[in-house]
Tab-separated table of N, CA and C in Angstrom:
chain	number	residue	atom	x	y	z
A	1	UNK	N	116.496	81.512	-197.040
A	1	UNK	CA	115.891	80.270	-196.573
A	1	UNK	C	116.409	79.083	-197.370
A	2	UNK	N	116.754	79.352	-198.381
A	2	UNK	CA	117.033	78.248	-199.595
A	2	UNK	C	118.421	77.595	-198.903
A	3	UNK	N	119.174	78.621	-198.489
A	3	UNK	CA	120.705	78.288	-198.640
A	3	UNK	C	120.359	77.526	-197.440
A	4	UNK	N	119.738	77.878	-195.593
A	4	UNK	CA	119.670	77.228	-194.638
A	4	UNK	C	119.527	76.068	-195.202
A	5	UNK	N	118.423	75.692	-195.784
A	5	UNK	CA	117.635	74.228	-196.165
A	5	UNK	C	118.630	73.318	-196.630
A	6	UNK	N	119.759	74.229	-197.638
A	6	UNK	CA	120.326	72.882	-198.350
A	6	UNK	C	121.437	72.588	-197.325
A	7	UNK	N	122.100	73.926	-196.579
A	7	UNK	CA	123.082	73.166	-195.567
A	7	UNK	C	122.537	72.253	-194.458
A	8	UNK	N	121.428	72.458	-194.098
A	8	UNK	CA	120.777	71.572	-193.361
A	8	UNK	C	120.338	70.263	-194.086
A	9	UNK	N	119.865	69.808	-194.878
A	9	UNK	CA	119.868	68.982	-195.719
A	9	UNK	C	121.274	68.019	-196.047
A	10	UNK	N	122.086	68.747	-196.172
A	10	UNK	CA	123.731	68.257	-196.340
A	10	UNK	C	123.997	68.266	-195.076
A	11	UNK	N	123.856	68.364	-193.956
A	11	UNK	CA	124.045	68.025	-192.569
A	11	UNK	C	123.560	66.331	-192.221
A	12	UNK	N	122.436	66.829	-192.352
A	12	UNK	CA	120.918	65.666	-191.795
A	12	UNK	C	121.050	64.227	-192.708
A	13	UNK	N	121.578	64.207	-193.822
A	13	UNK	CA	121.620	63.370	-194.957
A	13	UNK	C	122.423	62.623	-194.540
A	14	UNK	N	123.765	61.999	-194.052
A	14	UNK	CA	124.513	61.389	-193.429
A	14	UNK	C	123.902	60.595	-191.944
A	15	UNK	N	123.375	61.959	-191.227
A	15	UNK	CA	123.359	61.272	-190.340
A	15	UNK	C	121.783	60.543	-190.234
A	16	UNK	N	120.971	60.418	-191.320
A	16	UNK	CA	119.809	59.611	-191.416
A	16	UNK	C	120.853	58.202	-192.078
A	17	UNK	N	121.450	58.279	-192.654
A	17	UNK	CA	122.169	57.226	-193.279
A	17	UNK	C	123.034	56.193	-192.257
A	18	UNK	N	123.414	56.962	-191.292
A	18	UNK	CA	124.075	56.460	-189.927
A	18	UNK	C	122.992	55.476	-189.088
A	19	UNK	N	122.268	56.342	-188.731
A	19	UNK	CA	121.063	55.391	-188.574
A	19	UNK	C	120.325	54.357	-189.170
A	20	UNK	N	120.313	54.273	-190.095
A	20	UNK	CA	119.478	53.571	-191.243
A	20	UNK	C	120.621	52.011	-191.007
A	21	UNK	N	122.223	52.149	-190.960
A	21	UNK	CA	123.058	51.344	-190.789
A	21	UNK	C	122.676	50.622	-189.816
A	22	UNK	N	122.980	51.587	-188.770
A	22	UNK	CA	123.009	51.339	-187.110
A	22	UNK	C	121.819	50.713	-186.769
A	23	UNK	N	120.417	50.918	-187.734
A	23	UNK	CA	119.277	50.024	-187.034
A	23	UNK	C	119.329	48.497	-187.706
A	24	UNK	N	119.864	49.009	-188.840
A	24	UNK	CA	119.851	46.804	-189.606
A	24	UNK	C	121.051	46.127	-189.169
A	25	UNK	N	121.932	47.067	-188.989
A	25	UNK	CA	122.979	46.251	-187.427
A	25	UNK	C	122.702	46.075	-186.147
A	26	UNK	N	121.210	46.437	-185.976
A	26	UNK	CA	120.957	46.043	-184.564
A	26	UNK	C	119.673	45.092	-184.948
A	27	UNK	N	118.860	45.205	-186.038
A	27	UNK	CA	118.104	44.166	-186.239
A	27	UNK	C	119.019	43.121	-186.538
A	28	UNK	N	120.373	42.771	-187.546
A	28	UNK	CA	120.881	41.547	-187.457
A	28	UNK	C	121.223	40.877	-186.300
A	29	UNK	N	121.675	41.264	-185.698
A	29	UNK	CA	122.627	40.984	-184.365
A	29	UNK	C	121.484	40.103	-183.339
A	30	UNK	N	120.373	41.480	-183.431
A	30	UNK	CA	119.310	40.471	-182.537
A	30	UNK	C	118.534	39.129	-183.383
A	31	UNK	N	118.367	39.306	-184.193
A	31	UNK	CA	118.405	38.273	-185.326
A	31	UNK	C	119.297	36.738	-184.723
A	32	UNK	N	120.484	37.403	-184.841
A	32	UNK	CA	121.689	36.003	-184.523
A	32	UNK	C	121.335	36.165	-183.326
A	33	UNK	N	121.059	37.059	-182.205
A	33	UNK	CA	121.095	36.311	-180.485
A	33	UNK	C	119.880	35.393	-180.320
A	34	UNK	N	118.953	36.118	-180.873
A	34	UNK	CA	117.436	35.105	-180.976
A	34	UNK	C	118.075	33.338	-181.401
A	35	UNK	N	118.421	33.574	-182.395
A	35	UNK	CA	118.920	32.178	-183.501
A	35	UNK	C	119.503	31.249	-182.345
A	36	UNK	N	120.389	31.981	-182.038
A	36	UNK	CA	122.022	31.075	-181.516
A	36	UNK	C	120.864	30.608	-180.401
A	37	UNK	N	120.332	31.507	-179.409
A	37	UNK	CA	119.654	31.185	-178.153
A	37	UNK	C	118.406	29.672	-178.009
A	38	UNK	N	117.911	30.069	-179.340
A	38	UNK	CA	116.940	29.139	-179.842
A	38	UNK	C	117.530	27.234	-180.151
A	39	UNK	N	118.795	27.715	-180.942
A	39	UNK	CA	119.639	26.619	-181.550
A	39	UNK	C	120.351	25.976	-180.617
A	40	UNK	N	120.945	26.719	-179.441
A	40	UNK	CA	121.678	25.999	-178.444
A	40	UNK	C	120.405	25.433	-177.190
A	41	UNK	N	119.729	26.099	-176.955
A	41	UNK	CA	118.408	25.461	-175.730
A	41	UNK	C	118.318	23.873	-176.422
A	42	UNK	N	117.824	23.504	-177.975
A	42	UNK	CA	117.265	22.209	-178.791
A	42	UNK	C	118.550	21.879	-178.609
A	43	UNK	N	120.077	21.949	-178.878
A	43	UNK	CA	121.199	21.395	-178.731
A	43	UNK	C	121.294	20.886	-177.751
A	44	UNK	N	121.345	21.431	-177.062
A	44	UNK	CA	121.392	20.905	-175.080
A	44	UNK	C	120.537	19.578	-174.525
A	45	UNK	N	119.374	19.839	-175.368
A	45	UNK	CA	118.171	18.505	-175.003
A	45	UNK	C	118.222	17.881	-175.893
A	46	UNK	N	119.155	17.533	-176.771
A	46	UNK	CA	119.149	16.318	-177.986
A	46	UNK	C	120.353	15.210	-177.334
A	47	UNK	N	120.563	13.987	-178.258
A	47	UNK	CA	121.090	12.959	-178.102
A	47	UNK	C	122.586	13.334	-178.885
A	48	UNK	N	123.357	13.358	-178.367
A	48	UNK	CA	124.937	13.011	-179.722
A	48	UNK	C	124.870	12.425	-180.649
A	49	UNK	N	124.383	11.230	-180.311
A	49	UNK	CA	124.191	10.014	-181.551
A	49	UNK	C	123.047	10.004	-182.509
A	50	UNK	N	121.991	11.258	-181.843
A	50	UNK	CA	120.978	11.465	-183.199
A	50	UNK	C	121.679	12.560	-184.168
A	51	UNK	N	122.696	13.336	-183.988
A	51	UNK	CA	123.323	14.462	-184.494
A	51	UNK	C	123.536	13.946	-186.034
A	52	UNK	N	123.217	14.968	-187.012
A	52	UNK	CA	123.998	14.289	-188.395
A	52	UNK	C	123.942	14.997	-189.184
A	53	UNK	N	124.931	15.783	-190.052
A	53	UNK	CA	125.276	16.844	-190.805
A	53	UNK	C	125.452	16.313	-192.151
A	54	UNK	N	124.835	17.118	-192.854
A	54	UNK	CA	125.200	16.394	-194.371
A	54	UNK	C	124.645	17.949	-195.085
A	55	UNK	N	126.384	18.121	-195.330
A	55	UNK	CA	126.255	19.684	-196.196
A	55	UNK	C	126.216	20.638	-195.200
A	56	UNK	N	125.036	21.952	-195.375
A	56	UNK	CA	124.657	22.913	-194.823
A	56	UNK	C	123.331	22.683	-193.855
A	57	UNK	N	123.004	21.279	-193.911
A	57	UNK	CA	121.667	20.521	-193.098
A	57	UNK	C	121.876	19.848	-192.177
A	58	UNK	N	121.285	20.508	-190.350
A	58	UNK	CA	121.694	19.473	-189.604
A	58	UNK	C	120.382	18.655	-189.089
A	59	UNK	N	120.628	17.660	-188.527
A	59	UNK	CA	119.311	17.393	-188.116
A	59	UNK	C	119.503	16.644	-186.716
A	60	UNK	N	118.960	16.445	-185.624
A	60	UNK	CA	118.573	15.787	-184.295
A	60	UNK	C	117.381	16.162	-183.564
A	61	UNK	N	117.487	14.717	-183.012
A	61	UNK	CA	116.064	13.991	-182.228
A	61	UNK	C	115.848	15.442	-181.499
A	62	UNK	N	114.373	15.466	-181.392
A	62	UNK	CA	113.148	16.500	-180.018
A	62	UNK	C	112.841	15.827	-179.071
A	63	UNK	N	112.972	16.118	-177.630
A	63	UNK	CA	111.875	15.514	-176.996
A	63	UNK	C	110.831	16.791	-176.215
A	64	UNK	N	110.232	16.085	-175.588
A	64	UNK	CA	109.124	17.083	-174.489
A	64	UNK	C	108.597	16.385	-173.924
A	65	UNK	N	109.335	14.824	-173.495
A	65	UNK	CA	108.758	14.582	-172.315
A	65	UNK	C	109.785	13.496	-171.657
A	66	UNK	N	109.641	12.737	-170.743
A	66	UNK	CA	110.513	11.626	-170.356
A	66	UNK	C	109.714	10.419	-169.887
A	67	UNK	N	109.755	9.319	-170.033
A	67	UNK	CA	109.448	7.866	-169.400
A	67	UNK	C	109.694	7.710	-168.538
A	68	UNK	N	108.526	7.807	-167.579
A	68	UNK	CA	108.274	8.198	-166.224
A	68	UNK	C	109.038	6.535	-165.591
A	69	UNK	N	109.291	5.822	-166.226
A	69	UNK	CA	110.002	4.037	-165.723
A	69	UNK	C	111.431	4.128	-165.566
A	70	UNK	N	111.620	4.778	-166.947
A	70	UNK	CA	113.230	4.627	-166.806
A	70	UNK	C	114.444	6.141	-167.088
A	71	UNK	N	112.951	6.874	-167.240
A	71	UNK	CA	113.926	8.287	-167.272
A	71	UNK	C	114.342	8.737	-168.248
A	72	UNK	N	114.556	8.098	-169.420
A	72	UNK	CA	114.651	8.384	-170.358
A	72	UNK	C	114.227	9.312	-171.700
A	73	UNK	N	114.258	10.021	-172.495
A	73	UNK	CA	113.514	10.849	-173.101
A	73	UNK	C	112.965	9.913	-174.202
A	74	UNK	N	111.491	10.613	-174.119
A	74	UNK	CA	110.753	10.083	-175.169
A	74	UNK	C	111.012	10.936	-176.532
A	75	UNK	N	112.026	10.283	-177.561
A	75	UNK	CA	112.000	11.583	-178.358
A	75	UNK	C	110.756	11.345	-179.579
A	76	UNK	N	109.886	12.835	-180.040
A	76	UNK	CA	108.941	12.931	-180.682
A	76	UNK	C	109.022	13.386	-182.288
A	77	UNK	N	110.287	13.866	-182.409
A	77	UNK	CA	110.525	14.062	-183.715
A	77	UNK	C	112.007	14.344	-184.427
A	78	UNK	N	112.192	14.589	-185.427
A	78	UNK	CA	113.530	15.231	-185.939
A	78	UNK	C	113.408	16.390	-186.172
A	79	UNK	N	114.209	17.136	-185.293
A	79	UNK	CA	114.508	18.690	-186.199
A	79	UNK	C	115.675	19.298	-186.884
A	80	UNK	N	115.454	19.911	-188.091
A	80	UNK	CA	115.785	19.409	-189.376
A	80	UNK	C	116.037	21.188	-189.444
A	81	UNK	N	117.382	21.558	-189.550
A	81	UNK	CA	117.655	23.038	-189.923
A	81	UNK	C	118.389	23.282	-191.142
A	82	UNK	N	118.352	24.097	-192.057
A	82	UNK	CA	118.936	23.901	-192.679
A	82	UNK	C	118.589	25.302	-194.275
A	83	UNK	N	119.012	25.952	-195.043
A	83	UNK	CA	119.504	26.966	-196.078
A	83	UNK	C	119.016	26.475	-196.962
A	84	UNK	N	118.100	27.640	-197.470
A	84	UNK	CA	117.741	27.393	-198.939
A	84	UNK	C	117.406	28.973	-199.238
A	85	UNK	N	118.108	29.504	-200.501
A	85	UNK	CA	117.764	30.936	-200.950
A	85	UNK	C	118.173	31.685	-200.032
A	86	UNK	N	119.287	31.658	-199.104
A	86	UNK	CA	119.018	33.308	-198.380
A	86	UNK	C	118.206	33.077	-197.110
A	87	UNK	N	117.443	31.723	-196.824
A	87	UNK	CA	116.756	31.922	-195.543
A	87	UNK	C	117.189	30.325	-194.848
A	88	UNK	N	117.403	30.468	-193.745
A	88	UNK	CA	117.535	29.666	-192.459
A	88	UNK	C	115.886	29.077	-192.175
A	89	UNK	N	115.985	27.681	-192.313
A	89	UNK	CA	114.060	26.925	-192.352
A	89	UNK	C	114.732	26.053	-190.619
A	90	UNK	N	113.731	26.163	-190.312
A	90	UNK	CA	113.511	24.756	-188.986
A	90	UNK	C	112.290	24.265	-189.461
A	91	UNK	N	112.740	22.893	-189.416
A	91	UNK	CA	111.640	21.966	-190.014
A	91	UNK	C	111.551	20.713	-188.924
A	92	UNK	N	110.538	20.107	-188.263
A	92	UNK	CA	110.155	19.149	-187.583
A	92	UNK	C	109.407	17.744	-188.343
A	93	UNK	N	110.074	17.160	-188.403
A	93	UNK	CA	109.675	15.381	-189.266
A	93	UNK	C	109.359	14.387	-188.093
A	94	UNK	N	108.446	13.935	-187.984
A	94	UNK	CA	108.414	12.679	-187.462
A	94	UNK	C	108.893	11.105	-188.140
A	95	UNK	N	109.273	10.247	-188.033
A	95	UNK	CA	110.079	9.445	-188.348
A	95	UNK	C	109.152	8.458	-188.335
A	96	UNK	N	109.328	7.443	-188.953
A	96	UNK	CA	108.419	5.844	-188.354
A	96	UNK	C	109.229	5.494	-187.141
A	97	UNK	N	108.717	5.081	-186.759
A	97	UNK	CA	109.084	4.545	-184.627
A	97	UNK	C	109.194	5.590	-184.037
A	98	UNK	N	109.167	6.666	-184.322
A	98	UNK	CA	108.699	8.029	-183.370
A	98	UNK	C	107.303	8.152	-182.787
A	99	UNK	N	106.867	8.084	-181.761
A	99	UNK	CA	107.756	8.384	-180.213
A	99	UNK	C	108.265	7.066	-180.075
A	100	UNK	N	109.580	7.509	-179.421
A	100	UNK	CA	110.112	6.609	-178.467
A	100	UNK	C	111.379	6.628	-178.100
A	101	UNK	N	111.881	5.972	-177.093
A	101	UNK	CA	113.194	6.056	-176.369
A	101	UNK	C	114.376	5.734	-176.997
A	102	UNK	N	114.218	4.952	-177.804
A	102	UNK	CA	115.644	4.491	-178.892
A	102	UNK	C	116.033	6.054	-179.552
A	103	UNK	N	117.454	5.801	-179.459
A	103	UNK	CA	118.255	7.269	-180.757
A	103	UNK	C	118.479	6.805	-181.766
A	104	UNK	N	117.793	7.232	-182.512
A	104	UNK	CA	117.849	7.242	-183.898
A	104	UNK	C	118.537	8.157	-185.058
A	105	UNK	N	119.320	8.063	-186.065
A	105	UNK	CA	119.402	9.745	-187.067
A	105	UNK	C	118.971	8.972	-188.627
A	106	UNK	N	118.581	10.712	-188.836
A	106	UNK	CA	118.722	10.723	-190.481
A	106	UNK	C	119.938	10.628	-191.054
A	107	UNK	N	120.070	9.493	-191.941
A	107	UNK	CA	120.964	9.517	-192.777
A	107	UNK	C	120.836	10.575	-193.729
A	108	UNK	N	122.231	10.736	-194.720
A	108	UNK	CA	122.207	11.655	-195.493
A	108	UNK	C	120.998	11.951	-196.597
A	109	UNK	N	121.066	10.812	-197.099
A	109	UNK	CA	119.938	10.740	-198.368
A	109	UNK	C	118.727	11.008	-197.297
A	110	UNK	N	118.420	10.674	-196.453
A	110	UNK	CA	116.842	10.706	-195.501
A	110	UNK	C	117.054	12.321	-194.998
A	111	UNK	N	118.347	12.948	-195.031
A	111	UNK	CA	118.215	14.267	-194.459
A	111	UNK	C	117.902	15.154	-195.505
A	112	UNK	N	118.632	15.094	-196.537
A	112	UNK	CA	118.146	15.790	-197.960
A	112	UNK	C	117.023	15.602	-198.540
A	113	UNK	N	116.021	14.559	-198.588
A	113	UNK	CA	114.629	14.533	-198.714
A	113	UNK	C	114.053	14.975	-197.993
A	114	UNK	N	113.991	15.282	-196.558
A	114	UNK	CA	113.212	15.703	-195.920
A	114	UNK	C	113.199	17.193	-195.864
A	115	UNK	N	114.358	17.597	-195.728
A	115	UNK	CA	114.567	18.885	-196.371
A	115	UNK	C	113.766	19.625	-197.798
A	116	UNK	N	113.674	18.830	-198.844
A	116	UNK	CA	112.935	19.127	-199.955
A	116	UNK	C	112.327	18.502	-200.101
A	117	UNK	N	111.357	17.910	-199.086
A	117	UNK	CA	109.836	17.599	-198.868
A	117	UNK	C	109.163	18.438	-198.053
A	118	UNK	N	108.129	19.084	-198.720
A	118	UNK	CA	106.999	19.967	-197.534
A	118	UNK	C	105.797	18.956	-197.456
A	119	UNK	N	106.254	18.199	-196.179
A	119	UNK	CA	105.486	17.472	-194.933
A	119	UNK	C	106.274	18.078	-193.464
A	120	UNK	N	105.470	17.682	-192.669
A	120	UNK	CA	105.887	18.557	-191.408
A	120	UNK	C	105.901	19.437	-191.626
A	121	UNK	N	106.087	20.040	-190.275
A	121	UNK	CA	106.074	21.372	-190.105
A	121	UNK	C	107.158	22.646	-190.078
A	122	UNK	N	107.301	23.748	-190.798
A	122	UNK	CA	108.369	24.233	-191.037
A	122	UNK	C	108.164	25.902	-190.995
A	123	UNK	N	109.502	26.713	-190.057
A	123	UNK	CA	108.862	27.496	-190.117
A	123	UNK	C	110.908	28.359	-190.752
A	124	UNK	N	110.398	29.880	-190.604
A	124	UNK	CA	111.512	30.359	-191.321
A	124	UNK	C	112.214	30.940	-189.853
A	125	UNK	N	113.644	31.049	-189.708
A	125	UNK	CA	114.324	31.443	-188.394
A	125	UNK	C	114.870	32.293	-188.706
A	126	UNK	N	115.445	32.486	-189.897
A	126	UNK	CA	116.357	33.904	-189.910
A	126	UNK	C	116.109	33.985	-191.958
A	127	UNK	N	116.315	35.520	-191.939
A	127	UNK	CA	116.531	35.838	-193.207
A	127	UNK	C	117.918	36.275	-193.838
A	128	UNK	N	118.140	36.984	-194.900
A	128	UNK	CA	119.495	36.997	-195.378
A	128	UNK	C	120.387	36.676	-194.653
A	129	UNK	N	120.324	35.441	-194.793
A	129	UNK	CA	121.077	34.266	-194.081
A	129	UNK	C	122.687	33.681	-195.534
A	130	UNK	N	123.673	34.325	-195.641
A	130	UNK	CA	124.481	34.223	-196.314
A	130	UNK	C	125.468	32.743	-196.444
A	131	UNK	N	125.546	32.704	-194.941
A	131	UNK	CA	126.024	30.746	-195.122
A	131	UNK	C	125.761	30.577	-193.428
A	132	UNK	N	125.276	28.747	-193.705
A	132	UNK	CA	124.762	28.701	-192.457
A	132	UNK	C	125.506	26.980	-192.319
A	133	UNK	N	126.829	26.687	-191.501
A	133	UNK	CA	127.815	25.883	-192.117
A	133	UNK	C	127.569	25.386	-190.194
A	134	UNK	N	127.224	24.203	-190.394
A	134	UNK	CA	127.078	22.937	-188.860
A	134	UNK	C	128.753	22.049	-189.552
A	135	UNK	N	129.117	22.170	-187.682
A	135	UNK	CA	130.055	20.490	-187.757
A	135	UNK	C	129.965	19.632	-186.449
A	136	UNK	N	130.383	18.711	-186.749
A	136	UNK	CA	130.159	17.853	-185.718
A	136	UNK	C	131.938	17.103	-185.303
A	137	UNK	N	132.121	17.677	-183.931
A	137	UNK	CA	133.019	17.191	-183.413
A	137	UNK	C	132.886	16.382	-181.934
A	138	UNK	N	133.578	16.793	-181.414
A	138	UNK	CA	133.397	16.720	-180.124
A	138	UNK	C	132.127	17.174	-179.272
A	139	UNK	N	132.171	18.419	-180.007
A	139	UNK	CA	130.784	19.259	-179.871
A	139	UNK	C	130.230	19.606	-180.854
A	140	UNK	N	129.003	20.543	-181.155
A	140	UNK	CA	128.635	20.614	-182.491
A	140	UNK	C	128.796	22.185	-182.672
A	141	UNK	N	129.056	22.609	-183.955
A	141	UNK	CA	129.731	24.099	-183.904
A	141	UNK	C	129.082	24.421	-185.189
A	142	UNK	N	128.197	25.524	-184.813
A	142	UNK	CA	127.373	26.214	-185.767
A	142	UNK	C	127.908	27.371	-186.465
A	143	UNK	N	127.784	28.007	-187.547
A	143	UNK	CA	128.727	28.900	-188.047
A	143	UNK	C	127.806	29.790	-188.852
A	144	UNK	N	127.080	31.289	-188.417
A	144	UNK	CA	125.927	31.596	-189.375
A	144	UNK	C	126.276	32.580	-189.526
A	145	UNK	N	126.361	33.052	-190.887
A	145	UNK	CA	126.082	34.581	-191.153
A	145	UNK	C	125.327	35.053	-191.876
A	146	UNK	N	125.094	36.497	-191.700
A	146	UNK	CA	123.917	36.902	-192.137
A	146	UNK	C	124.246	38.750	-192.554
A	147	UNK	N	123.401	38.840	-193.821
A	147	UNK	CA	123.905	40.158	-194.018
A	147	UNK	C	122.766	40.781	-194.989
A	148	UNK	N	122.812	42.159	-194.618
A	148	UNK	CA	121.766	42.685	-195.547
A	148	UNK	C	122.660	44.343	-195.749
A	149	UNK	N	122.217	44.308	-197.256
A	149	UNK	CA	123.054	45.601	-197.675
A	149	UNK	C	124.752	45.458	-197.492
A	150	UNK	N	125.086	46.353	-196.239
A	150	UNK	CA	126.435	46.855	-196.459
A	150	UNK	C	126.528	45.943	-194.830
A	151	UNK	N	125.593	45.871	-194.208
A	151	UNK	CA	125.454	45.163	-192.838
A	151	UNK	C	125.826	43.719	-193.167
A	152	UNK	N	126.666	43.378	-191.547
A	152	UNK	CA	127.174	41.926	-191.532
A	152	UNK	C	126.686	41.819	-189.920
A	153	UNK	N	126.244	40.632	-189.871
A	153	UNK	CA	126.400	39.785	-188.712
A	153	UNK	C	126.486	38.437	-188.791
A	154	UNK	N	127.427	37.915	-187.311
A	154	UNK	CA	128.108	36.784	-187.618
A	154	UNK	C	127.822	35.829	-185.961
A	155	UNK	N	127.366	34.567	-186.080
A	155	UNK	CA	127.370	33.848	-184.791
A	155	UNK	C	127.986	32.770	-184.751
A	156	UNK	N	128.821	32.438	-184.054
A	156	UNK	CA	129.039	31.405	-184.065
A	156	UNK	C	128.548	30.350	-182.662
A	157	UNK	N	128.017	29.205	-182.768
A	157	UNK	CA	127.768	28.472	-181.393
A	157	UNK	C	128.061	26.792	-181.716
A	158	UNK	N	129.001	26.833	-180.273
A	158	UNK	CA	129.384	25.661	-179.935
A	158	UNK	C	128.607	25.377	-178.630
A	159	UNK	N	128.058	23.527	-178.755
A	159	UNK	CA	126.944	23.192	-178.170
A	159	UNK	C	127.234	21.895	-177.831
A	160	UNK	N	127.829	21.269	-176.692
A	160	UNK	CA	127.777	19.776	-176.154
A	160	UNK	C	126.394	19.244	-175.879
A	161	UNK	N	125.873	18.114	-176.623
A	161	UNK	CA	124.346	17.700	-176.070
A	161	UNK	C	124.709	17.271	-174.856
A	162	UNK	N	123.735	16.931	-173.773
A	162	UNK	CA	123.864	16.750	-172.428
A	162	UNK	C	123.875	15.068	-172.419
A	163	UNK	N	122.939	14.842	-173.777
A	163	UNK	CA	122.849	13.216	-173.826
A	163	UNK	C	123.309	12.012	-174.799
């Protein structure tokens, strides 16, 4: 019985280890599809000209509603993404003259305070979050990775605002 156990044991031992891989490569992955899915929907309904990157922190205008006169979006806040320790934060700031139809951005110094100010509301989006690198071109191109243990996952999303 002894000898079954240990060849079975030396069988089974690998392939619990296979698995153990194979499930935090499928928790990352869904991790990044959640992220990217989340990050490009708010991309799509923001302004170009509220867009503004400074470092590993991006930030642009919210809305959730429109001005029933001229159509326009009423935007209600800034959302503010951005790395600290290993974790991916979304953070929502309201601005002075928020609500309203004008586009506005955070400047750099106004994006980095708000970032390391807990006011508003902030919640956590992803964990072992290894580098989480925004640019702003033409379009805006997100660059995240994320890894735990021996596991890697990697997203990248490019996002034209509509406005």
């Amino acid at each position: 019985f002894g000898v079954v156990s240990s060849i079975a044991l030396q069988i089974f031992t690998p392939c619990l280890s296979i698995m153990r891989t194979d499930q935090s490569q499928a928790c990352l992955d869904q991790t990044a599809l959640v992220l990217s899915l989340k990050m490009e929907r708010e991309l799509l309904a923001t302004s170009r000209d509220s867009l503004t990157v400074c470092g590993s922190e991006l930030s642009f205008l919210s809305a959730q509603s429109y001005d029933p006169m001229s159509g326009l979006p009423i935007w209600q806040n800034f959302v503010i993404y951005y790395r600290q320790g290993g974790v991916l934060y979304r953070k929502t700031y309201v601005a002075a003259g928020l609500p309203s139809t004008k586009t506005m951005q955070l400047k750099g110094a106004q994006l980095d305070f708000q970032s390391a100010t807990p006011n508003g509301s902030e919640a956590k989006m992803a964990q072992n979050v290894q580098s989480f690198t925004p640019t702003l071109g033409s379009n805006v191109t997100i660059a995240v990775r994320l890894q735990e243990a021996s596991v890697n996952s990697s997203l990248s999303l490019v996002a034209r605002p509509r406005l």
